[in-house]
Short mmCIF file of C-alpha atoms in Angstrom, two decimals:
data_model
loop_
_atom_site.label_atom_id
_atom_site.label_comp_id
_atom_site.label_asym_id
_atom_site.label_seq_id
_atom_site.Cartn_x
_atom_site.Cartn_y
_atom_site.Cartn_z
CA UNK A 1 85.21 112.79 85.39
CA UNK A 2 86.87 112.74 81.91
CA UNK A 3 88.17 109.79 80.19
CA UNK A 4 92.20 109.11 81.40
CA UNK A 5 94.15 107.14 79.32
CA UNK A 6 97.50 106.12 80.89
CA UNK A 7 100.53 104.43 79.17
CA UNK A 8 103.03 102.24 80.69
CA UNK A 9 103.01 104.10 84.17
CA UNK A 10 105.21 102.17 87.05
CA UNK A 11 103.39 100.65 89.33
CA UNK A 12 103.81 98.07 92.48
CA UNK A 13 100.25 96.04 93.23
CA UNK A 14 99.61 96.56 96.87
CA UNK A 15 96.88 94.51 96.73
CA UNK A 16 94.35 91.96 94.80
CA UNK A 17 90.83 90.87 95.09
CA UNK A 18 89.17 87.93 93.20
CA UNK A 19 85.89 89.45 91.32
CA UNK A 20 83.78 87.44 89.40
CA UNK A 21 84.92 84.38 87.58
CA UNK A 22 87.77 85.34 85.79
CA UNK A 23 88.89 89.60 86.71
CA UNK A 24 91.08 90.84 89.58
CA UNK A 25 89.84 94.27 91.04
CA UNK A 26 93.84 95.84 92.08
CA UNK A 27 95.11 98.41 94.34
CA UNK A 28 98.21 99.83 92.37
CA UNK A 29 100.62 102.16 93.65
CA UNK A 30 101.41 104.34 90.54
CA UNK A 31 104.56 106.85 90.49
CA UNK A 32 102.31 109.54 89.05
CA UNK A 33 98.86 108.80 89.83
CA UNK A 34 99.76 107.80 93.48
CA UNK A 35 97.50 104.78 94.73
CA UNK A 36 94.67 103.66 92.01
CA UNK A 37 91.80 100.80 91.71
CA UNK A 38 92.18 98.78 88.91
CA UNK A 39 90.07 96.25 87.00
CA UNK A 40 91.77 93.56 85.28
CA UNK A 41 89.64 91.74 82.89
CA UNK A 42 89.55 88.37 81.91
CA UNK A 43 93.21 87.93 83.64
CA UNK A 44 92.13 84.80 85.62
CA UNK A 45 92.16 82.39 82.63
CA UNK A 46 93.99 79.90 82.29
CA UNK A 47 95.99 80.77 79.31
CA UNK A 48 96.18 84.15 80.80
CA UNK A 49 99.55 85.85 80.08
CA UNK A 50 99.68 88.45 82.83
CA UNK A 51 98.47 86.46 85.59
CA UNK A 52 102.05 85.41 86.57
CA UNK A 53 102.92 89.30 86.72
CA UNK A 54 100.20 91.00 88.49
CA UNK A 55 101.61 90.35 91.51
CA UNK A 56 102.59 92.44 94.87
CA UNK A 57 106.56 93.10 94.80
CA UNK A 58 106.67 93.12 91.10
CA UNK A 59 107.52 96.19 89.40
CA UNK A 60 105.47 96.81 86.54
CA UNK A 61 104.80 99.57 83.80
CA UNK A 62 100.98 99.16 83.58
CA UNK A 63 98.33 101.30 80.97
CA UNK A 64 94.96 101.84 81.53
CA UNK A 65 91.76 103.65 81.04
CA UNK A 66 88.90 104.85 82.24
CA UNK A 67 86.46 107.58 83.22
CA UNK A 68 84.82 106.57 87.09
CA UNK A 69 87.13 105.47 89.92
CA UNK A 70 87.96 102.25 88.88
CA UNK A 71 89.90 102.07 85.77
CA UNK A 72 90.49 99.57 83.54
CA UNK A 73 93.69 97.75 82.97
CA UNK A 74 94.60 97.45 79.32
CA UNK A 75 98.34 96.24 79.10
CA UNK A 76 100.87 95.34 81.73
CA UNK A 77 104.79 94.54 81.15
CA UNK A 78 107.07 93.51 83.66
CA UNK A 79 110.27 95.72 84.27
CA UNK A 80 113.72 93.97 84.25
CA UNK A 81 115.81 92.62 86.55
CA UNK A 82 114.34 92.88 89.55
CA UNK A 83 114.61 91.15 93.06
CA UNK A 84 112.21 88.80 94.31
CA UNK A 85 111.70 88.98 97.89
CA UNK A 86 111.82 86.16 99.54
CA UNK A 87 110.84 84.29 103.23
CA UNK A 88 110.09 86.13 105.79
CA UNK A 89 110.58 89.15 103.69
CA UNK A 90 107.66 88.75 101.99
CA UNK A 91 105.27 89.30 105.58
CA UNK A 92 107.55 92.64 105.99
CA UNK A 93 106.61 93.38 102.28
CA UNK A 94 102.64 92.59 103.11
CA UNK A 95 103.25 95.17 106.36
CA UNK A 96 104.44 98.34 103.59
CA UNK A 97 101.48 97.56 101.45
CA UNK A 98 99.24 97.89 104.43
CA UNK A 99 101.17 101.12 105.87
CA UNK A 100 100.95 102.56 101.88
CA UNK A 101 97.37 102.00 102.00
CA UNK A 102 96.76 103.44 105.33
CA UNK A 103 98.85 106.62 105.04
CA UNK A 104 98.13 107.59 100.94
CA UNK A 105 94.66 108.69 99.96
CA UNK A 106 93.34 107.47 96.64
CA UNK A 107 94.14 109.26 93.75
CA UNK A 108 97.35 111.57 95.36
CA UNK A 109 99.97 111.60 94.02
CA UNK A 110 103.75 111.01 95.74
CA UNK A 111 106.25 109.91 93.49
CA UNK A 112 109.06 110.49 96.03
CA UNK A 113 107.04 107.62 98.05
CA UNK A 114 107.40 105.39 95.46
CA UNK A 115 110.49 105.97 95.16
CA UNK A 116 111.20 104.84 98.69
CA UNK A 117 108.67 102.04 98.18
CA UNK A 118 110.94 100.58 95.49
CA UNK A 119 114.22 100.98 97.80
CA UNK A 120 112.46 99.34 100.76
CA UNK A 121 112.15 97.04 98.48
CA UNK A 122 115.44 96.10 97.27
CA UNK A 123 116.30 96.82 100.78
CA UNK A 124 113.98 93.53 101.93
CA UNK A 125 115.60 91.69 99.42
CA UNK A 126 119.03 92.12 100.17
CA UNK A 127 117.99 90.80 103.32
CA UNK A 128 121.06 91.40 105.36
CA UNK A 129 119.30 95.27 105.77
CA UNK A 130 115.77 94.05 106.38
CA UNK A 131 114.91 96.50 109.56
CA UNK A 132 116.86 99.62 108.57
CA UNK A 133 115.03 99.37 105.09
CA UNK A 134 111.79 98.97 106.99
CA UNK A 135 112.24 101.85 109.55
CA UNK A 136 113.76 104.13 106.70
CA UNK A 137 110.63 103.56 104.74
CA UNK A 138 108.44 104.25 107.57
CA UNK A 139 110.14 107.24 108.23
CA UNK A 140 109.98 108.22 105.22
CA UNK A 141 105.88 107.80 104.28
CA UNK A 142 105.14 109.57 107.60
CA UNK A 143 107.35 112.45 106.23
CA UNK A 144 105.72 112.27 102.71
CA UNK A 145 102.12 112.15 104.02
CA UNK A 146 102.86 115.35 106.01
CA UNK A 147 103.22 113.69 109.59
CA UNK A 148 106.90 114.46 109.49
CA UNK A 149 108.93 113.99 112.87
CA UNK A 150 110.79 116.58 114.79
CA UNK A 151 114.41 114.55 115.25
CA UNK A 152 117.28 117.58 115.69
CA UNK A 153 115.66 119.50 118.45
CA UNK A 154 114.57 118.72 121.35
CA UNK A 155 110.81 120.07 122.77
CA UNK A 156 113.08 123.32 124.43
CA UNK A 157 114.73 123.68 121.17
CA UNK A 158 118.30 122.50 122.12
CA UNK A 159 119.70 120.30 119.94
CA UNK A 160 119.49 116.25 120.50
CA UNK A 161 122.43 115.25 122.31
CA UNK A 162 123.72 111.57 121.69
CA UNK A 163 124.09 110.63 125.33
CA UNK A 164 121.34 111.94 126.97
CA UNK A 165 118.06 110.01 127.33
CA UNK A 166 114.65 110.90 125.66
CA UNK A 167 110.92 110.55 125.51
CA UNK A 168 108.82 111.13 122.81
CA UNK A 169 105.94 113.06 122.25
CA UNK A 170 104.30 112.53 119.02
CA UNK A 171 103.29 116.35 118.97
CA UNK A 172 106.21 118.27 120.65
CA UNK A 173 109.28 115.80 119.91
CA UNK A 174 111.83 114.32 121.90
CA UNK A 175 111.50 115.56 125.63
CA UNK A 176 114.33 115.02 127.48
CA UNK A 177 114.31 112.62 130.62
CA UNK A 178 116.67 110.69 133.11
CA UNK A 179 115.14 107.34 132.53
CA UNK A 180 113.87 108.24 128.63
CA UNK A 181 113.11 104.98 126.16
CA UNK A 182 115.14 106.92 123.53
CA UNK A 183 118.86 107.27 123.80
CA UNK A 184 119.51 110.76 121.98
CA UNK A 185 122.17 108.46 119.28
CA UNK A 186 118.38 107.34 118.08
CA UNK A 187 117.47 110.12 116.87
CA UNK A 188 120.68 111.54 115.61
CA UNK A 189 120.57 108.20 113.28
CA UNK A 190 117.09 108.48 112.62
CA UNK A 191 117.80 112.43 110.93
CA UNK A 192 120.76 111.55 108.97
CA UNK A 193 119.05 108.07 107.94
CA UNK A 194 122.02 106.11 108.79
CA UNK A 195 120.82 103.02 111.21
CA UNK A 196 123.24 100.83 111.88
CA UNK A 197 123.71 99.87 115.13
CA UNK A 198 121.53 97.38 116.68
CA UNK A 199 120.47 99.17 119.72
CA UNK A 200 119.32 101.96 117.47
CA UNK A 201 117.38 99.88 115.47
CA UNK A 202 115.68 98.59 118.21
CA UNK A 203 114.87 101.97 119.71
CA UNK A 204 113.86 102.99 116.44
CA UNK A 205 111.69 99.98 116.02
CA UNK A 206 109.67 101.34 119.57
CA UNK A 207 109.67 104.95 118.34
CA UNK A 208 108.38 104.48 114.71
CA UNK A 209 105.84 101.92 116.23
CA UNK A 210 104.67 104.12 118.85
CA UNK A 211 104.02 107.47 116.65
CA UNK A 212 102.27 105.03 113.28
CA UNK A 213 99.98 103.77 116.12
CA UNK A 214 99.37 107.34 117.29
CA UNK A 215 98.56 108.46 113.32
CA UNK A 216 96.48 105.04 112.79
CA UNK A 217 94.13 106.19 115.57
CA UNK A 218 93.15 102.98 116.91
CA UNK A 219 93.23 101.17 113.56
CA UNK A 220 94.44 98.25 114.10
CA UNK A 221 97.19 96.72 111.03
CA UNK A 222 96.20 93.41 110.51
CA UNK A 223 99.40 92.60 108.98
CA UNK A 224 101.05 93.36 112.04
CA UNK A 225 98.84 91.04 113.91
CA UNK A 226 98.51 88.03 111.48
CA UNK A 227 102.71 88.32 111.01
CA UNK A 228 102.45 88.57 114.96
CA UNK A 229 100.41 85.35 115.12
CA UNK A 230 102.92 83.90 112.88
CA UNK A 231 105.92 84.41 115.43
CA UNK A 232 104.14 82.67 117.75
CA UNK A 233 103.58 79.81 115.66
CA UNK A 234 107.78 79.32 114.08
CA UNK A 235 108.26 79.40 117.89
CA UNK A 236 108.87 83.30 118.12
CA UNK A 237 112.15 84.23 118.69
CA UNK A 238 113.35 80.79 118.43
CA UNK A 239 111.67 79.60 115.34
CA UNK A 240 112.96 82.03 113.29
CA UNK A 241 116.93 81.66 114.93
CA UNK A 242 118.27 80.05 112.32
CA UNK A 243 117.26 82.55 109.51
CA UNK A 244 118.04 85.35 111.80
CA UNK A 245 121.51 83.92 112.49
CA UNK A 246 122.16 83.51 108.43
CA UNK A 247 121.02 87.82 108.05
CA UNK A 248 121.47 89.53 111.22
CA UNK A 249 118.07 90.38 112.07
CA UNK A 250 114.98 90.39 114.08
CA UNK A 251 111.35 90.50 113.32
CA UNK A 252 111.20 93.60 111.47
CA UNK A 253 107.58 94.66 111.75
CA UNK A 254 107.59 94.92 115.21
CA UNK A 255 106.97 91.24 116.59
CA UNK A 256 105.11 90.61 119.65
CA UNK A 257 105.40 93.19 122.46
CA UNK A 258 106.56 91.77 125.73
CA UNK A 259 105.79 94.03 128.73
CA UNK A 260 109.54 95.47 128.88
CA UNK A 261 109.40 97.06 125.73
CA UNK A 262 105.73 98.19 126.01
CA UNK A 263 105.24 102.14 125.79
CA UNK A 264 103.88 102.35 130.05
CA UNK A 265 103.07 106.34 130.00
CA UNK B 1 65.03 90.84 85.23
CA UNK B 2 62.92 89.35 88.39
CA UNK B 3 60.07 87.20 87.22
CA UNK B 4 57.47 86.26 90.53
CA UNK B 5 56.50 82.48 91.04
CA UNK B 6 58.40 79.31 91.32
CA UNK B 7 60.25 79.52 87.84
CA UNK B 8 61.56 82.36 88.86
CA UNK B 9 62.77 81.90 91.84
CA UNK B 10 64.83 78.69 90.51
CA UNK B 11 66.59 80.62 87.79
CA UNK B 12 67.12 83.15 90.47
CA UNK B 13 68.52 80.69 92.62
CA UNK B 14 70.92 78.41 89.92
CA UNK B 15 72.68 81.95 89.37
CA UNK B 16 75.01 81.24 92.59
CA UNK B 17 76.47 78.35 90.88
CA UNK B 18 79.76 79.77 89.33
CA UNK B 19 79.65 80.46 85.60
CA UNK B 20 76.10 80.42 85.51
CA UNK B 21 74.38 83.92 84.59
CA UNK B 22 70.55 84.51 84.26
CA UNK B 23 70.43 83.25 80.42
CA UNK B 24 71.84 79.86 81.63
CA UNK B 25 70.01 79.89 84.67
CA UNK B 26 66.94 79.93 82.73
CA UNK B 27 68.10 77.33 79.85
CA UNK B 28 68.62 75.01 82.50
CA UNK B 29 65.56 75.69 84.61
CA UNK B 30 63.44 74.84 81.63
CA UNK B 31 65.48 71.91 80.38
CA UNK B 32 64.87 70.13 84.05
CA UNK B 33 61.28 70.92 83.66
CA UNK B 34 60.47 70.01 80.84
CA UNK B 35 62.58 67.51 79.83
CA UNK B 36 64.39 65.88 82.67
CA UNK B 37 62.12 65.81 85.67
CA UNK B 38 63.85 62.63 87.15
CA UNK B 39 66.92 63.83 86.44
CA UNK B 40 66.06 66.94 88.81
CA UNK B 41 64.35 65.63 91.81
CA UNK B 42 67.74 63.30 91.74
CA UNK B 43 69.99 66.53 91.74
CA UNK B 44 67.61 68.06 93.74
CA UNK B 45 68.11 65.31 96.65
CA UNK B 46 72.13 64.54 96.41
CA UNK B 47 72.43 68.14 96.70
CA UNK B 48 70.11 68.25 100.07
CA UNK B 49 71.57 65.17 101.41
CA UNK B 50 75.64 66.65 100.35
CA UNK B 51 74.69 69.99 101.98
CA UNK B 52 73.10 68.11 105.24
CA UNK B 53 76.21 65.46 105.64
CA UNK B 54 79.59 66.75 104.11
CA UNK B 55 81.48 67.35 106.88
CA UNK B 56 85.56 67.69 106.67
CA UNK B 57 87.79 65.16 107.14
CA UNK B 58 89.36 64.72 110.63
CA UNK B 59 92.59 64.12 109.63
CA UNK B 60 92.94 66.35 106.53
CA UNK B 61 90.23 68.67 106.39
CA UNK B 62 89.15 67.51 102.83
CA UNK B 63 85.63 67.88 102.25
CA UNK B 64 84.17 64.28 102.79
CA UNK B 65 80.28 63.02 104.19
CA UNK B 66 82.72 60.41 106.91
CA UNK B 67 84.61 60.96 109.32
CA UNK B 68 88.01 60.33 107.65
CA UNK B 69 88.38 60.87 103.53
CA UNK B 70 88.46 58.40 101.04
CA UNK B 71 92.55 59.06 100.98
CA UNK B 72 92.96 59.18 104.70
CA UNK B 73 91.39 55.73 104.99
CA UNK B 74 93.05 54.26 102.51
CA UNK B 75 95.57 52.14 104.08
CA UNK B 76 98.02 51.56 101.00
CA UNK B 77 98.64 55.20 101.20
CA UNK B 78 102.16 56.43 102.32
CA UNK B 79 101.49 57.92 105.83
CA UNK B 80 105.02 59.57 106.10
CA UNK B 81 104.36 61.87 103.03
CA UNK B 82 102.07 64.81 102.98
CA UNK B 83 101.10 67.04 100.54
CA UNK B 84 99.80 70.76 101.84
CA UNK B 85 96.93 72.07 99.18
CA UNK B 86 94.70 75.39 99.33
CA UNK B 87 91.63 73.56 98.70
CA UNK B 88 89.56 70.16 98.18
CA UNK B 89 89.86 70.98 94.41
CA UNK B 90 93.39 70.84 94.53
CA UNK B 91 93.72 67.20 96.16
CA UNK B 92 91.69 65.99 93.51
CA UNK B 93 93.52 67.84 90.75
CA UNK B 94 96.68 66.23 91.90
CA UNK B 95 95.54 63.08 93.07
CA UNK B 96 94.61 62.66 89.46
CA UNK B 97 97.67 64.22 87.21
CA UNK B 98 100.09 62.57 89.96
CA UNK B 99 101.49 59.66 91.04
CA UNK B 100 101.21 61.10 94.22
CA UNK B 101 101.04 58.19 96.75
CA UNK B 102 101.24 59.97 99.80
CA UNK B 103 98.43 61.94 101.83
CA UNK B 104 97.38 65.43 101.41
CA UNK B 105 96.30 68.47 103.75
CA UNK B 106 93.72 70.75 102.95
CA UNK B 107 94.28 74.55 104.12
CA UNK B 108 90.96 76.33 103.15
CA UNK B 109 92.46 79.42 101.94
CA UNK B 110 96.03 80.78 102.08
CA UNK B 111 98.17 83.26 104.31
CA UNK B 112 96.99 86.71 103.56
CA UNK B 113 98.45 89.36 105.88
CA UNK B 114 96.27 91.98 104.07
CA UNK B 115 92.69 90.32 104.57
CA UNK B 116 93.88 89.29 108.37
CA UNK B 117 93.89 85.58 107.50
CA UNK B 118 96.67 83.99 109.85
CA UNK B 119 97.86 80.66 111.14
CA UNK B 120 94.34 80.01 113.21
CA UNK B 121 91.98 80.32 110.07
CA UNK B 122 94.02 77.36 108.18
CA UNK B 123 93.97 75.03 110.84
CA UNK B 124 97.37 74.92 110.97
CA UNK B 125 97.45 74.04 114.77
CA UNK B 126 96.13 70.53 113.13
CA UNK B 127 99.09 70.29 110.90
CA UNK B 128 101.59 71.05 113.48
CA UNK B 129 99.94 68.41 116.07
CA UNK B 130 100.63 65.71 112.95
CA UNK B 131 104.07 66.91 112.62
CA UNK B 132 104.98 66.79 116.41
CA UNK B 133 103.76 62.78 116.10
CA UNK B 134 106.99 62.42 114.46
CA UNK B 135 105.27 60.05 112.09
CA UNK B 136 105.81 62.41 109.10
CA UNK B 137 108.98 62.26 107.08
CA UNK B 138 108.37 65.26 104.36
CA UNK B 139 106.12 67.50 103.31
CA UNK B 140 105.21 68.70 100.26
CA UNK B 141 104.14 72.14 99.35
CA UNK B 142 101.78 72.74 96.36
CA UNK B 143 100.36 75.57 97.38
CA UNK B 144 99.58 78.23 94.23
CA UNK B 145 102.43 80.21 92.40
CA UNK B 146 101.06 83.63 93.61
CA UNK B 147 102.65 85.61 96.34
CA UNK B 148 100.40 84.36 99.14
CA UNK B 149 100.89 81.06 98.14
CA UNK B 150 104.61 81.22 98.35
CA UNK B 151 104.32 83.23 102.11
CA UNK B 152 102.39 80.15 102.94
CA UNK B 153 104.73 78.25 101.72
CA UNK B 154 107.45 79.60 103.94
CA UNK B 155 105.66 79.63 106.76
CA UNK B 156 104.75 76.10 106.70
CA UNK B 157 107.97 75.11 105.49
CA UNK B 158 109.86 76.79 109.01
CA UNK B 159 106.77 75.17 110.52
CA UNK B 160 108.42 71.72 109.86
CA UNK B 161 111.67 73.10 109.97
CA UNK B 162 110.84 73.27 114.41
CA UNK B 163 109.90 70.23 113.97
CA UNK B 164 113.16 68.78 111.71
CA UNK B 165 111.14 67.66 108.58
CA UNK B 166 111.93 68.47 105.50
CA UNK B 167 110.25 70.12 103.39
CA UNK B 168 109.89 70.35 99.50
CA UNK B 169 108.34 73.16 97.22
CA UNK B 170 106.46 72.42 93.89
CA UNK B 171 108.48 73.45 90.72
CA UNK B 172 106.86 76.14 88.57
CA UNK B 173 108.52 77.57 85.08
CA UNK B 174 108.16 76.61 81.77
CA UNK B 175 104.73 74.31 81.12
CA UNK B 176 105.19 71.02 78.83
CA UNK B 177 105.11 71.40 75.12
CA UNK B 178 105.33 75.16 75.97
CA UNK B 179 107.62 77.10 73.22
CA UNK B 180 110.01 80.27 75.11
CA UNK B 181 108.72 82.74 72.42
CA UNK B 182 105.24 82.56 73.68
CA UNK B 183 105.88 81.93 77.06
CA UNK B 184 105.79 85.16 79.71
CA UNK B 185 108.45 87.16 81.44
CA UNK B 186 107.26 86.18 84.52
CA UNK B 187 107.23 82.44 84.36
CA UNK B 188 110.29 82.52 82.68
CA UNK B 189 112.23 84.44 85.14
CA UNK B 190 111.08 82.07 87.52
CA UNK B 191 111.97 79.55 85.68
CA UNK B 192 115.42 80.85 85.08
CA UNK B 193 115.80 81.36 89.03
CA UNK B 194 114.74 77.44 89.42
CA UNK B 195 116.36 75.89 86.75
CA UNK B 196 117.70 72.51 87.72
CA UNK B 197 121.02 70.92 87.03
CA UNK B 198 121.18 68.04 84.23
#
């Protein structure tokens, strides 16, 4: 490999490690570069002037170098104003990370992904549009990564009609049937990336869950389990009422699965 | 470089302590022989008998050779106050720049969605049987400034929101005798976002 040298690319960490006494080893998600490992030197110190900034959810305009796979980080700045997720938004930022590291290979590069990355978000942060941000982002990577989903026609090519009921196959698309999980308004919403409603969302939740476990291939996200172990902790549904009451939402990563809402085929 | 015998295995072996490379290692191998002899076989058995009986506490899960910590038996302590920590380094850290007078909780680690860490790896179950008591009038988070930190925070803080007690987070900005111009973005947006009123 030849020596890169990169200036002030933008960048969200995904994630951090601890190495040695006083470096970070970081898994950046660059606009150009697509997802990078980075070494950050020395950044651990006490009178350390980046620590406070090499952080997930942060964006940043980072430089580096290097010629083998792990580069070196050189200079970071912080990119103003931002805003800082917050509460339970921070688990549904933790569950993106994990979905941008499962879905990207190293070294590709998407910069229409980040670009969704950084809506999703401002979308967590607003708060009030938590799950739609969530499911629009999911969408949207499973598009980008070339997994995209067939939403206007059905699997006998007629067009998806808003009051009939669905299945879905991940390979063929929606197949129409009497007692179908998927109203056909789901998938209308889902195409024109306007969700709304809360019985979309809900659907939507069951649908985009259903084909990223399908593309995971048994992997299991163990974001989606730890933020599932914290439900049951706040008290599930209950714990979290009063926050829910305040925004309008429910667990947006897909919470714990109760039998009813459980994929049976 | 792997020398054979007994010297070499102890600088091989003082490596694992943090900070310590092989140069050290071996400045420190030879001072102990050579000079300090007593002053080795004395590390040599606190460190034996601190490996063999440290334990954590009951109560707090501070590291501690009894069965409850120096702080948890204590009895002058405030019982109604605790103070949620990462780690047995931080309790002493605050225990000493504080006048702290309550009791602390030790978590072993933070929330960390990524790495799989959850609720059941920080004992939390513990912390959540001492809130149901009803014995505890606030908490107090100190857990560190970084993202994790502040998810554990929030978790722990709806934790004893169930159980109606409130809850307090550590302020973080500006440090003391710290001047703005040398001061970074990040810490002073935060501090900016948590500025109090006068």
């Amino acid at each position: 490999m030849t020596e890169t040298v990169v200036y002030l690319q933008p960048a969200f960490i995904l994630q951090q490690r601890k190495y040695r006494e006083t470096s970070l080893i970081i898994d950046a998600l660059t606009r150009d570069f697509g997802r990078i490992s980075l070494l950050a030197k020395g950044v651990r110190k006490t009178k350390s002037k980046t620590a406070g900034m090499l952080q997930p959810f942060i964006p940043l305009t980072i430089s580096y170098f290097g010629k083998a796979e792990l580069k070196t980080l050189t200079d970071v700045e912080m990119i103003q104003p931002f805003s800082q997720i917050k509460g339970l938004a921070l688990y549904c930022g933790f569950y993106i990370n994990e979905l941008v590291a499962c879905f990207l290979h190293k070294y590709d590069p998407h910069p229409e992904v980040f670009g969704h990355y950084r809506e999703c978000l401002s979308g967590l942060a607003d708060g009030a549009g938590m799950e739609a941000a969530l499911r629009l982002f999911e969408l949207n990577l499973i598009e980008c990564s070339g997994y995209g989903l067939q939403l206007e026609y059905d699997d006998k090519q007629h067009p998806i009609a808003s009051a009939k009921k669905y299945d879905f196959n991940v390979g063929l698309g929606p197949v129409e049937a009497g007692r179908g999980q998927f109203s056909g308004r789901t998938f209308q919403a889902l195409s024109t990336r306007e969700l709304i409603d809360p019985q979309v969302l809900s659907e939507a939740k069951l649908l985009m869950r259903t084909v990223i476990d399908v593309y995971l291939q048994g992997r299991q996200l163990k974001s989606r389990a730890v933020i599932n172990n914290i439900m049951k902790h706040t008290g599930g549904e209950r714990g979290l009422q009063t926050y829910r009451q305040s925004q309008h939402i429910s667990n947006g990563v897909g919470g714990v699965i109760t039998p009813s809402n459980m994929k049976n085929e | 470089m792997h020398r054979k015998g007994l010297l070499g295995q102890l600088i091989q072996n003082l490596c694992c302590l943090p900070g310590v490379g092989p140069k050290t290692a071996q400045r420190m191998a030879f001072h102990l022989l050579q000079r300090d002899r007593n002053g080795a076989k004395m590390l040599a058995q606190t460190l034996l008998r601190a490996i063999e009986e440290m334990g954590h506490c009951r109560q707090c899960r501070t590291l501690t050779e009894d069965d409850l910590c120096d702080i948890c038996a204590d009895n002058s302590r405030d019982d109604s106050i605790i103070c949620i920590v990462e780690s047995p380094a931080d309790v002493w850290i605050v225990d000493q720049a504080t006048v702290f007078k309550g009791r602390y909780f030790v978590l072993h680690g933070r929330l960390s969605p990524l790495d799989g860490i959850g609720p059941d790896e920080l004992g939390l179950d513990q912390l959540e049987q001492q809130l149901a008591t009803g014995r505890i009038k606030e908490l107090i988070l100190a857990t560190n400034s970084t993202v994790e930190g502040e998810a554990t925070a929030y978790f722990i803080s709806e934790l004893a929101r169930k159980h109606r007690v409130p809850s307090s987070r550590i302020a973080h900005g500006v440090p003391m005798g710290g001047e703005l111009e040398f001061t970074d973005s990040g810490t002073l947006s935060h501090a900016f976002n948590g500025r109090v009123e006068m």
